[in-house]
C-alpha atoms as one frame of an Amber mdcrd trajectory, in Angstrom:
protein
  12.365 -14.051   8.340   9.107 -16.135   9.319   6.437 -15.501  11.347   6.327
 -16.843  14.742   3.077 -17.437  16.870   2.322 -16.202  20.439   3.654 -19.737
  22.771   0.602 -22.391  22.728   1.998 -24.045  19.369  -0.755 -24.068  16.751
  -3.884 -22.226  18.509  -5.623 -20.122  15.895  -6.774 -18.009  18.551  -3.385
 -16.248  18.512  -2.845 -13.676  16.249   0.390 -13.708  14.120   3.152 -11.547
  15.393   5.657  -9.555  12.986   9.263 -10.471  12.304  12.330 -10.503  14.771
  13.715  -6.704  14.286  16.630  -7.715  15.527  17.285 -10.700  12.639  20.233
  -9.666  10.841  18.798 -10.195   6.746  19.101  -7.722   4.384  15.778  -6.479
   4.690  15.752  -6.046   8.450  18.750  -4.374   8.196  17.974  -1.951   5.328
  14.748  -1.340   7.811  16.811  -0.365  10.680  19.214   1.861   9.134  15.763
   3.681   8.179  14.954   4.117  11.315  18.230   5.535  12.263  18.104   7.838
   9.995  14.611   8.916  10.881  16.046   9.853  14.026  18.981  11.509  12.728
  16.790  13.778  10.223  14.138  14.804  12.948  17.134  16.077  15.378  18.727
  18.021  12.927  15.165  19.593  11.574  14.340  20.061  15.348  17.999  21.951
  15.359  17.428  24.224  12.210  13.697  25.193  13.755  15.466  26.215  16.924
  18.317  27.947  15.229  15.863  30.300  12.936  13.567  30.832  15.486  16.632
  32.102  17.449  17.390  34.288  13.894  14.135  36.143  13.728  14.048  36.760
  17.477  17.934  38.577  18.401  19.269  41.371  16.960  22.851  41.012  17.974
  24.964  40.943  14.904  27.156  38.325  16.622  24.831  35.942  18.052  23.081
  36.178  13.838  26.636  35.367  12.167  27.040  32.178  14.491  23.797  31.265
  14.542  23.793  31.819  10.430  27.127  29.362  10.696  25.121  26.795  12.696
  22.484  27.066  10.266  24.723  25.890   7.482  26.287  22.931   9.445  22.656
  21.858  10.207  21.176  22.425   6.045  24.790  20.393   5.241  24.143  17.692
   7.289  20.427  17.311   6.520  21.325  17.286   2.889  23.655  14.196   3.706
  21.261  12.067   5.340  18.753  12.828   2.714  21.205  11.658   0.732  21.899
   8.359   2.505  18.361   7.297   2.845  17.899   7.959  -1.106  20.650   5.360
  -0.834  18.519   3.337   0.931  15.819   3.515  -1.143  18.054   2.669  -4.326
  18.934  -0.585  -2.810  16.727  -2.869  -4.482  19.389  -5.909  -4.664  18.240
  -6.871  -1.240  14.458  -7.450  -2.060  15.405  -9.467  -5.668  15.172 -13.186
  -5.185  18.455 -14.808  -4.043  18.735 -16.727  -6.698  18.061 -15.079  -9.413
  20.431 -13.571 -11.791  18.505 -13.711 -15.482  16.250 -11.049 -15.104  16.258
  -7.041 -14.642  15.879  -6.000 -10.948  12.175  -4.510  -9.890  11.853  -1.753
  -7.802  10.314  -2.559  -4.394   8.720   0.162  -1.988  10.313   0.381   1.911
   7.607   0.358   4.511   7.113   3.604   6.546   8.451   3.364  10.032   6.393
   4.543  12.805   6.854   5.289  16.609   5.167   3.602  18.950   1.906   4.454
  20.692   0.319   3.045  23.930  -3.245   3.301  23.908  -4.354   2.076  27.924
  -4.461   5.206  29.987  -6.476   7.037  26.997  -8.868   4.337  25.804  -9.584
   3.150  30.206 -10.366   6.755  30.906 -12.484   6.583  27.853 -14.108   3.649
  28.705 -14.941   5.304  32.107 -15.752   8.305  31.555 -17.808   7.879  28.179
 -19.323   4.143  28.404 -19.483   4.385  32.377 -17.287   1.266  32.743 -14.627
   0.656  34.155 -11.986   0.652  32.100  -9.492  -2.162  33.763 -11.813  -4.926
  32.544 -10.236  -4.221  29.223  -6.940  -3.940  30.068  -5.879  -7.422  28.266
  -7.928  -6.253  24.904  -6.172  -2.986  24.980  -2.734  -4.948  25.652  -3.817
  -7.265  22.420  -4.557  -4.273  19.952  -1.371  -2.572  21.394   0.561  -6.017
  20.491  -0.953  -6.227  17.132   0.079  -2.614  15.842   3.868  -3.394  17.177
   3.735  -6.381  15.319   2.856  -4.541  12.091   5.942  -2.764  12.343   7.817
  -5.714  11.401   6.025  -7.884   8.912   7.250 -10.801   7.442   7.226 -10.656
   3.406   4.950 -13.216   3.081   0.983 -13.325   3.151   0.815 -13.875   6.618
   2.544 -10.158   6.753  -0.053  -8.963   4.797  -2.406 -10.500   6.630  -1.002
  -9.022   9.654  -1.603  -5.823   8.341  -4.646  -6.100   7.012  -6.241  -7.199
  10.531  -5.007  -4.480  12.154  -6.295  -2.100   9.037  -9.773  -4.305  10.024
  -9.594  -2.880  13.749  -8.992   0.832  12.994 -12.481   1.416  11.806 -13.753
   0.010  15.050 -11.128   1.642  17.009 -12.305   4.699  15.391 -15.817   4.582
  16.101 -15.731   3.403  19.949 -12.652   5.865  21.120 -12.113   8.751  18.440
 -15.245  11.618  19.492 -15.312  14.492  17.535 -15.914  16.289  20.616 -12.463
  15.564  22.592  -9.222  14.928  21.804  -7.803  11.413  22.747  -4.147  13.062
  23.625  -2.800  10.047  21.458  -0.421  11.118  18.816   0.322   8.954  15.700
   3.520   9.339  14.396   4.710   8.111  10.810   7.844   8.904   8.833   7.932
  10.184   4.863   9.208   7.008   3.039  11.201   9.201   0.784  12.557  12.430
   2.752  12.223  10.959   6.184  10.201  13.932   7.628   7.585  12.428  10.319
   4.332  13.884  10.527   2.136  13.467  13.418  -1.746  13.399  13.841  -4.143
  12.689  16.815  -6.935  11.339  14.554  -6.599   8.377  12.481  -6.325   9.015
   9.098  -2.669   8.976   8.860  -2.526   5.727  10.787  -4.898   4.090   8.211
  -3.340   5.883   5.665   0.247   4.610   6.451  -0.624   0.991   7.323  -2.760
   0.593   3.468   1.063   2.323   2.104   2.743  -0.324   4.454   0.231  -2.988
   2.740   1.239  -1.858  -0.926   5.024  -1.932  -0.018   4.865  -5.218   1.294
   3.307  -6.543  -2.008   5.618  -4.984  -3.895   8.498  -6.342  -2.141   6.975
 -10.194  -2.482   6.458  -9.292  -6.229  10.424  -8.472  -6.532  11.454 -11.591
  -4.553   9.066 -13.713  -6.494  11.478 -16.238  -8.916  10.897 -14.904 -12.358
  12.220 -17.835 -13.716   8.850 -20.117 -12.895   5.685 -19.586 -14.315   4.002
 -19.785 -10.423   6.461 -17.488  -9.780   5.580 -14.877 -12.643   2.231 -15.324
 -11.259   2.714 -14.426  -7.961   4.542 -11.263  -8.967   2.227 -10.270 -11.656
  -0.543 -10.276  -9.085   1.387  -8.696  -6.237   2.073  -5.684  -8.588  -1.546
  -5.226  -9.537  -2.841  -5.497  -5.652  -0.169  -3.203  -4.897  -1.129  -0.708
  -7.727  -5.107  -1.207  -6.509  -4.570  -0.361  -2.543  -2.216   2.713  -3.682
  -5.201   3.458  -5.926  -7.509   3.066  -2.726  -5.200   5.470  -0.576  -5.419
   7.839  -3.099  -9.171   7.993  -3.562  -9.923   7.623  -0.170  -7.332   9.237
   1.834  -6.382  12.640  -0.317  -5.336  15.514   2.284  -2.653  13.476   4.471
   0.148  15.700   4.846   2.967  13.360   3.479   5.133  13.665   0.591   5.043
   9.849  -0.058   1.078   9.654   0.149   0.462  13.144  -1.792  -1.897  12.517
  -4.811   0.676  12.956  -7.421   3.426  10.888  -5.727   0.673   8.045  -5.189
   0.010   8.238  -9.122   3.455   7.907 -10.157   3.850   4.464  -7.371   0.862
   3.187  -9.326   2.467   3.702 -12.566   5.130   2.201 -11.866   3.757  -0.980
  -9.907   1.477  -1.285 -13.216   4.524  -1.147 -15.411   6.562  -4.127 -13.449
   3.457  -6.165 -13.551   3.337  -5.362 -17.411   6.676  -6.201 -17.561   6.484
  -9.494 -15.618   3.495 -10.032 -18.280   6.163 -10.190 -21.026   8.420 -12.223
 -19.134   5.405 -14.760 -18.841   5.029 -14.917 -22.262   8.795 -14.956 -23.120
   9.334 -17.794 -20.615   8.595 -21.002 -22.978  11.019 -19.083 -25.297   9.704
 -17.514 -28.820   8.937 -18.434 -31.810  11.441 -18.191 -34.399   8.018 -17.461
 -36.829   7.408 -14.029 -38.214   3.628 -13.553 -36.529   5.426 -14.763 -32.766
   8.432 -12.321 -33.480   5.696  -9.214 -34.673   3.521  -9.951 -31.728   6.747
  -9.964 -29.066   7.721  -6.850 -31.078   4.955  -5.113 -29.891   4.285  -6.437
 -26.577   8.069  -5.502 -25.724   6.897  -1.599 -27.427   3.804  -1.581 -24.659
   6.555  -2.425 -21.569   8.690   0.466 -23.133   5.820   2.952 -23.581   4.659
   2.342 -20.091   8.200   2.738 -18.584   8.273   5.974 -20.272   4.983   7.053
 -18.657   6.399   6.510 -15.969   9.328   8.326 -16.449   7.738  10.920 -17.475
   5.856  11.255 -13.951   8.739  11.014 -11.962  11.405  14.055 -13.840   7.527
  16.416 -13.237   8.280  18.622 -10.241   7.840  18.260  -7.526   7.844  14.553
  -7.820  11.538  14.804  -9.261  12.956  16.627  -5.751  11.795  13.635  -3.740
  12.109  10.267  -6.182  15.306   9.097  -5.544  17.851   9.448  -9.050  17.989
   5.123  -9.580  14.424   5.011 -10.123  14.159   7.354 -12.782  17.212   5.955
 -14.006  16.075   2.647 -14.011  12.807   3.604 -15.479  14.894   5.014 -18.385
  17.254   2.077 -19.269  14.106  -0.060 -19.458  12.392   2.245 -21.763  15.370
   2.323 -24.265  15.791  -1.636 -23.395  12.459  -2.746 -24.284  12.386  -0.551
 -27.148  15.340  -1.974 -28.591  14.240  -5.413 -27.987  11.383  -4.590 -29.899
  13.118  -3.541 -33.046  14.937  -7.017 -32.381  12.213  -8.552 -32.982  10.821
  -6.938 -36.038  14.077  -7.074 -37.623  14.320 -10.470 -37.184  11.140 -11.162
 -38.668  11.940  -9.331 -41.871  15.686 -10.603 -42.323  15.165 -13.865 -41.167
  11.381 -14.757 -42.910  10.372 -14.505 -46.316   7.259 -15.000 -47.805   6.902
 -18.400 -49.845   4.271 -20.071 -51.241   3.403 -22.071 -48.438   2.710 -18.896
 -46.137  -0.251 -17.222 -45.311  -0.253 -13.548 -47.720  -3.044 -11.938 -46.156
  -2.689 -13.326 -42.470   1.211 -11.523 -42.749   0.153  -8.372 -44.614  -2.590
  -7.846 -41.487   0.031  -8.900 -39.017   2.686  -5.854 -40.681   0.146  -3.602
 -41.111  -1.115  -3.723 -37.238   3.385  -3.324 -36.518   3.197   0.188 -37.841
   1.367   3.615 -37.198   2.836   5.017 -40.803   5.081   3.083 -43.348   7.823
   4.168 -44.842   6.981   6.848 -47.401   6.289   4.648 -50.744   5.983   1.572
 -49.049   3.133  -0.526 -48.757   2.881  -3.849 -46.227   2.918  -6.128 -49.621
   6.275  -4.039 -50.868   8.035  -5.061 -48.126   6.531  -8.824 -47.808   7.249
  -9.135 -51.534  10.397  -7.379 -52.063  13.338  -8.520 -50.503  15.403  -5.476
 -50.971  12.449  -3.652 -49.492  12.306  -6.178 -46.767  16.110  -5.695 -45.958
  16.378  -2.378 -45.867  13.861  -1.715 -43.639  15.043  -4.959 -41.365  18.422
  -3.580 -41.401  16.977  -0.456 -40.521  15.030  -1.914 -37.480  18.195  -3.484
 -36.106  20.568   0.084 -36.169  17.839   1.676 -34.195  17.594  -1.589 -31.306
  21.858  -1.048 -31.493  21.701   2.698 -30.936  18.527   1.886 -28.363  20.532
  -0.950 -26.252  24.054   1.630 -26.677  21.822   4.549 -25.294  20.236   2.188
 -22.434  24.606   1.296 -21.474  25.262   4.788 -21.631  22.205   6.051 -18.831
  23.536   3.154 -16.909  27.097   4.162 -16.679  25.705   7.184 -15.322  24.332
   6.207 -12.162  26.109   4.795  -9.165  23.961   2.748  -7.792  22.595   1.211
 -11.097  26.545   0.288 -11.394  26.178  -2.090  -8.852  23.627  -4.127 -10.301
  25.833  -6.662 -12.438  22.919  -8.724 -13.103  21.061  -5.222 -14.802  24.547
  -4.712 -16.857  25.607  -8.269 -17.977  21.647  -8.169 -19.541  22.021  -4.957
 -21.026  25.602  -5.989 -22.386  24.273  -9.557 -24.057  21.095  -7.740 -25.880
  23.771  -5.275 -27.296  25.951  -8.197 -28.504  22.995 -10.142 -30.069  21.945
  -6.768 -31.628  25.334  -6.165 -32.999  26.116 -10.221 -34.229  22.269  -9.783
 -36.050  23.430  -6.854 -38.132  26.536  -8.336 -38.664  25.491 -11.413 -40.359
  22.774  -8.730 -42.490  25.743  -6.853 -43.391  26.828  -6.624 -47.172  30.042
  -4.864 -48.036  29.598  -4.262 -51.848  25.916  -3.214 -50.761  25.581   0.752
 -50.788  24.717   1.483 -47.200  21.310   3.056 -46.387  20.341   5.103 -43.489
  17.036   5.121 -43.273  15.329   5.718 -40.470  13.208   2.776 -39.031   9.672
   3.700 -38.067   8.311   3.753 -34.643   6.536   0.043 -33.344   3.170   0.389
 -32.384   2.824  -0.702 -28.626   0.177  -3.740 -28.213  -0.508  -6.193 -25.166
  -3.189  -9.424 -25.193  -2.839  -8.959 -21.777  -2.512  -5.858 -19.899  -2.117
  -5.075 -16.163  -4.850  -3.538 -14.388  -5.348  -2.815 -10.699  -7.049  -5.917
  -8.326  -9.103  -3.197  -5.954 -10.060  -3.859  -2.664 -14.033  -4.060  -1.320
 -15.226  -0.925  -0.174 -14.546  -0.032   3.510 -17.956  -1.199   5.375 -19.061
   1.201   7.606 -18.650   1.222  11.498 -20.511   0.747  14.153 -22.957   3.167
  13.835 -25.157   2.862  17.276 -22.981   2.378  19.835 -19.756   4.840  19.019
 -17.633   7.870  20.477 -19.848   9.865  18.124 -22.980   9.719  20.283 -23.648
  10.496  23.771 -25.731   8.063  26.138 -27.030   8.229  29.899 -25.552   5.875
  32.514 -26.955   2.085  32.250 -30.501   2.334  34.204 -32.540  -0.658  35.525
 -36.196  -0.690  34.855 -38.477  -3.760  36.653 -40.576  -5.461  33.405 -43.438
  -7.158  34.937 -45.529  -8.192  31.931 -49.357  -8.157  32.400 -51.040 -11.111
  30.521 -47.972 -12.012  28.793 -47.779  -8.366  27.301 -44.426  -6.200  28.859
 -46.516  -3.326  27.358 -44.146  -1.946  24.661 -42.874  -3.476  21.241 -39.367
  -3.422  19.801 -37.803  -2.960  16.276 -34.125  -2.731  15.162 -31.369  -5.740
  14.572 -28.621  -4.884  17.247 -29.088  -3.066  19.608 -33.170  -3.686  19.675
 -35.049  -0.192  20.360 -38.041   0.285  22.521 -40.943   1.547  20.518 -44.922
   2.309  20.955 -44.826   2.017  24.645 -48.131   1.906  26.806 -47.532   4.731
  29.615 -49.549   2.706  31.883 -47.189  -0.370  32.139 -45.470  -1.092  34.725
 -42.449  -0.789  33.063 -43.053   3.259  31.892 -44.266   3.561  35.839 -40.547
   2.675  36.660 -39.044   4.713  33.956 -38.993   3.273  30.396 -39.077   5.320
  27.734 -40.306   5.138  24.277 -36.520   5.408  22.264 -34.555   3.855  24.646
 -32.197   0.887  23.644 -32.005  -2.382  26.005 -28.700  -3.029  26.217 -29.350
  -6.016  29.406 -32.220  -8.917  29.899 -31.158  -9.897  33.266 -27.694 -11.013
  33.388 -27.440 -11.142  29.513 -26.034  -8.848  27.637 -27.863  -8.087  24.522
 -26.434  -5.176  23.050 -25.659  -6.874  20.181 -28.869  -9.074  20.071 -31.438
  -9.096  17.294 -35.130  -8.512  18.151 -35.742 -12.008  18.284 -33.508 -13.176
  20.529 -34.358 -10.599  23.165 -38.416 -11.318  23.006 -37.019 -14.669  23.572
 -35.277 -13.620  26.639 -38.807 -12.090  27.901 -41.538 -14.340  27.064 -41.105
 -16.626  29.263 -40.424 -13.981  32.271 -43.042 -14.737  35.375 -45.397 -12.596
  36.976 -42.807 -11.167  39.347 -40.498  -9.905  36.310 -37.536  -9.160  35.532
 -35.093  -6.377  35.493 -34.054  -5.118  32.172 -31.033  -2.370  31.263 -31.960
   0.316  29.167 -29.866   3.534  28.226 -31.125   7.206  26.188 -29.433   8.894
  23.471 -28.635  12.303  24.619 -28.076  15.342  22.656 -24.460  15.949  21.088
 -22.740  18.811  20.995 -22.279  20.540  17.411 -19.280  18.666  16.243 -15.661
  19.726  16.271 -13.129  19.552  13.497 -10.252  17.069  14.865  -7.158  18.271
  15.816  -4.640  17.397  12.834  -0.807  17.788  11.860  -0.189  21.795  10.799
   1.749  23.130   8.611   5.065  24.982   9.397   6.759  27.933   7.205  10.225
  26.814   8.536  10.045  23.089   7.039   8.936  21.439   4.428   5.213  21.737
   4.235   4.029  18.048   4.992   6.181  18.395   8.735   4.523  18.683  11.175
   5.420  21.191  14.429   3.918  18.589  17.087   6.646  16.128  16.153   9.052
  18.673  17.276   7.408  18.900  21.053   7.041  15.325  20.996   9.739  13.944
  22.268  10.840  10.484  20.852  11.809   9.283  24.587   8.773  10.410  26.279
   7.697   6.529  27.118   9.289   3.457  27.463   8.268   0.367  26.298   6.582
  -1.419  28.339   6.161  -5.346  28.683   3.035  -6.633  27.786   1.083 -10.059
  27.921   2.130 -12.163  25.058  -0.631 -15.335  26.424  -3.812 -15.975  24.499
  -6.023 -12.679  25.027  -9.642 -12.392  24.072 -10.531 -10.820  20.911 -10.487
  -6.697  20.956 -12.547  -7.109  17.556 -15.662  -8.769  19.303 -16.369  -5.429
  20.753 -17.728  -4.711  16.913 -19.794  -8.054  16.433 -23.183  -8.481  16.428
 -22.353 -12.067  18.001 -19.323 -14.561  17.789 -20.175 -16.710  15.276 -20.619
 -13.707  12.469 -17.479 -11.734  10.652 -16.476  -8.286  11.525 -18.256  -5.052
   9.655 -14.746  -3.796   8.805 -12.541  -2.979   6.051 -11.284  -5.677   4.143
  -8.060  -5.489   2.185  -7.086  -8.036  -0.008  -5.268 -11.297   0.780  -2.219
 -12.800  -1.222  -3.826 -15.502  -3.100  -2.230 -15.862  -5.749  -4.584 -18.382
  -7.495  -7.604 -15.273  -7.882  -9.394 -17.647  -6.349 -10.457 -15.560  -3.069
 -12.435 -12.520  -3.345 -11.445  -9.527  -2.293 -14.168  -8.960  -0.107 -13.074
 -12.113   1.852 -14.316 -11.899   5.614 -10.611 -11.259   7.853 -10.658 -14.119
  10.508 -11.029 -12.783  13.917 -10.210 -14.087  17.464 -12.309 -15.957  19.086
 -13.957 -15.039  22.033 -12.800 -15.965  25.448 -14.817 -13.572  28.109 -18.185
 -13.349  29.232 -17.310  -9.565  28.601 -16.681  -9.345  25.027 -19.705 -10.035
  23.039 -20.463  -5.985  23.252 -19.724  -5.172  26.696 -18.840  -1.579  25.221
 -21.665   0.538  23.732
């Protein structure tokens, strides 16, 4: 699925737009069974709700046994499409690159589906009633923002997706500041479903919705990390880095965003996702440095030793994390699974390796001693008891035994990683993951085999444990800190209507100065000017110089605008900050007894057919993000997420393009 531009070919002015929905690939349809069972959960959760409210209110023994009945048609088939979407969520063959059969499958995340919202009767009537506007002059930037969030339903799994997701992430900030008042609820509800359990929560602020689309940025970088081809350096690359960006916005969500009532964004879910992102980008890692093959030399088969150990060791962290309650109730069973048979995997491998060092290598002449003795001694936490590193360098029966020793334990390792496979049903589908799993246990097996000595008396001792190193380990890329919004002109604060005052300067002074950037402030005014006769005050903000807008103007630019006014003058706009009210805590998502605890009770009064859709404009529009510029030619004050380049070379702070202006309207017509 590519991305397709609004008609006008090539015109940067128009923003990307998401993939078809209706494209039959894997992904889309993976996607829309999702969504289908969405639906399906929410009616049978709005059932159950129904049916025990109708429990605790009767007391007629009949009505209670059918009702009780219902009740356990209603918990069987919830069970069953929790089921099916943990299904869903274990299909990870459909995000692997196509052609790609030589390495083990990576785990992508599915992006949270959302409803839709329409956002034109609330923000007009906000417009109106708060900026004194009228709100139809924005009907076409409304229409555009509107366009962009359907659009980020449906990204492409490319950059330009995450692109598209991270301009619309740019917007909310914005969005936030000019429509969201602390004072009165917007009557817009946001509506996202649990990634996991399928339970939506709804909200009328916007945390969730800037929660869910930094989730739906992480996903979508985890999904071009699994189709990446692992078989290219460029392409080990460009999943190593979509695993760490992925791990560094989940890390972002969690530090920023930490009460959002979802099971998928709760702080000890979002800690196990980054684990495990951080443990396929280790793991990718090793596959980089695997690629041009290795060294059949004993300090290249020690170091792959260990560097396999750290992949296993961070596997188990992370499978650790996901068997803790009450992570384990909503991970689905292949992805603990999986994290499993790659902890006994890479663990084997690395007693491969240092078996093959000792059986295969011993020291001659030629050889650097100490170089070896430091390389052994850095292998193991504790030697064997009565063994030193120059014991087993020296002595070759020392140096078998313990080899032979070494390759048992990567058998009983690769045997034990076959066995957890067999065990789940949709690991057994992988064939790639088994025919992998089946060729280390062979090469384990022919190694010991051509170690083996019949009239050698057979010695079981146990191999020690590998200590886990990495030259290089995975770390989160983080994104910029969110810059702040607009701080002047917002929802937050309350203003008087647009007044016109006559400046008529008197010797080339207007009788007051001005300070600020955008918007410029009125300060030590002379109440004898004409301008305080017609009612200036001192602390009022020009927002107008004539027919120029200059809300967003610095202080130069509007003494330009008036030095050169003539003795009859000109008239000027100027607006007052009025007291606020104390402010209100938002109105938010609650809680309910009767459901699991991140489900909310709105969704259940909300009914999913409420609105249609409704057709839009799809020609160029002017830029909803101007609204937040100082001018056009400067970048937006918004939060910046990072882009997929997978060279490092751009920042992550990286200005988001924006649209380019097209009305006389935009440059700040809202204050």
């Amino acid at each position: 699925m590519t991305d397709t531009l609004k008609p006008g070919g090539g015109d940067s002015s128009c923003f990307r737009k998401g993939c078809n929905p209706f494209a039959q690939t894997g992904r889309s349809k993976l996607q829309n069974k999702r969504a289908s069972l969405n639906q399906q959960i929410i009616k049978q959760m709005r059932m159950r709700a129904g049916a025990e409210n109708l429990l605790r209110a009767t007391s007629n023994n009949k009505v209670k046994e059918m009702v009780l009945l219902e009740l356990s048609y209603v918990n069987s088939n919830l069970q069953l499409l929790t089921g099916e979407l943990d299904g869903l969520n274990s299909s990870v063959d459909v995000y692997q690159n196509s052609q790609e059969t030589a390495n083990i499958p990576l785990i992508a995340l599915g992006l949270k589906e959302t409803k839709e919202v329409d956002f034109s009767a609330p923000f007009k009537d906000f417009i109106s009633e708060h900026y004194s506007e009228d709100g139809s002059r924005y009907e076409d930037e409304i229409a555009d923002l509107m366009d962009l969030r359907q659009a980020c339903r449906t990204p492409s799994r490319t950059e330009a997706g995450v692109e598209l997701l991270s301009k619309y992430s740019s917007h909310l900030p914005l969005v936030e500041s000019r429509f969201f008042s602390p004072n009165r609820p917007t009557g817009i509800f946001f509506t996202w479903y649990d990634s996991f359990t399928g339970v939506p929560v709804c909200q009328q602020n916007l945390s969730l919705e800037k929660a869910s689309v930094l989730f739906n940025m992480a996903a979508l970088y985890s999904q071009i990390g699994t189709r990446s081809n692992r078989q290219s350096a460029a392409g080990l690359e460009e999943a190593i880095s979509s695993f760490q960006k992925a791990a560094g916005i989940l890390n972002h969500l969690k530090e920023t965003y930490t009460h959002i009532p979802s099971y998928d964004m709760s702080p000890a879910m979002l800690s196990m996702l980054i684990r495990l992102m951080l443990a396929q980008a280790q793991e990718c890692l090793f596959e980089k440095t695997a690629l041009p093959g290795v060294r059949n030399h004993f300090s290249s088969l020690m170091k792959m030793a260990q560097e396999a150990a750290k992949v296993s060791e961070i596997y188990d962290q992370v499978h650790q994390s996901m068997i803790q309650m009450p992570i384990k109730d909503h991970v689905p069973f292949f992805w603990s699974t999986m994290s499993q048979v790659k902890t006994n995997h890479y663990r084997s491998m690395a007693h491969y390796f240092v078996a093959s060092a000792l059986l295969d290598h011993e020291l001659n002449p030629r050889d650097d001693e100490d170089q070896q003795e430091k390389t052994l001694s850095q292998v193991y936490d504790k030697f064997p008891e009565g063994c030193s590193p120059m014991d087993i360098l020296k002595k070759k029966e020392e140096r078998d035994r313990i080899g032979k020793a070494h390759i048992r334990r990567a058998i009983l390792g690769h045997e034990e990683a076959l066995r957890i496979y067999s065990l789940c049903h949709n690991l057994n589908k992988l064939d790639a993951l088994q025919d992998i799993l089946r060729a280390s246990h062979q090469r384990s097996l022919n190694k010991y085999s051509e170690s083996e000595n019949e009239e050698e008396f057979t010695d079981y001792m146990e191999a020690p444990d590998i200590l886990p190193k990495t030259e290089h380990r995975a770390e989160m890329e983080f994104p910029a800190a969110a810059k702040g919004p607009v701080s002047v002109f917002s929802a937050k604060q309350r203003w008087t209507a647009p007044r016109t005052v006559r400046c008529r300067p008197e010797d080339r002074d207007v009788g007051f100065t001005l300070k600020g950037e955008s918007p410029v402030q009125v300060v030590s005014l002379d109440p004898l000017c004409p301008a305080a006769a017609d009612g200036l005050k001192e602390g009022d903000y020009i927002v107008a110089v004539g027919d120029t807008d200059c809300k967003w103007m610095s202080v130069g630019d509007v003494m330009r605008l008036l030095k050169d006014v003539d003795e009859e003058g000109i008239d000027i706009q100027v607006v007052s900050l009025m007291d606020s009210n104390p402010p209100m805590p938002t109105k938010s998502a609650t809680f309910s007894g009767n459901l699991p605890k991140t489900y909310s009770m709105i969704c259940l009064a909300h009914n999913d057919q409420d609105k249609s859709s409704k057709s839009r404009k799809v020609a160029k529009k002017s830029s909803f993000l101007s609204w937040g510029l100082k001018n056009k030619l400067k970048s937006a004050s918004t939060l910046s997420l990072p882009t997929a380049d997978h060279s490092g070379a751009l920042p992550w702070n990286k200005p988001r393009p924006t649209f380019p202006s097209s009305s006389p309207y935009n440059d700040g017509a809202l204050y």
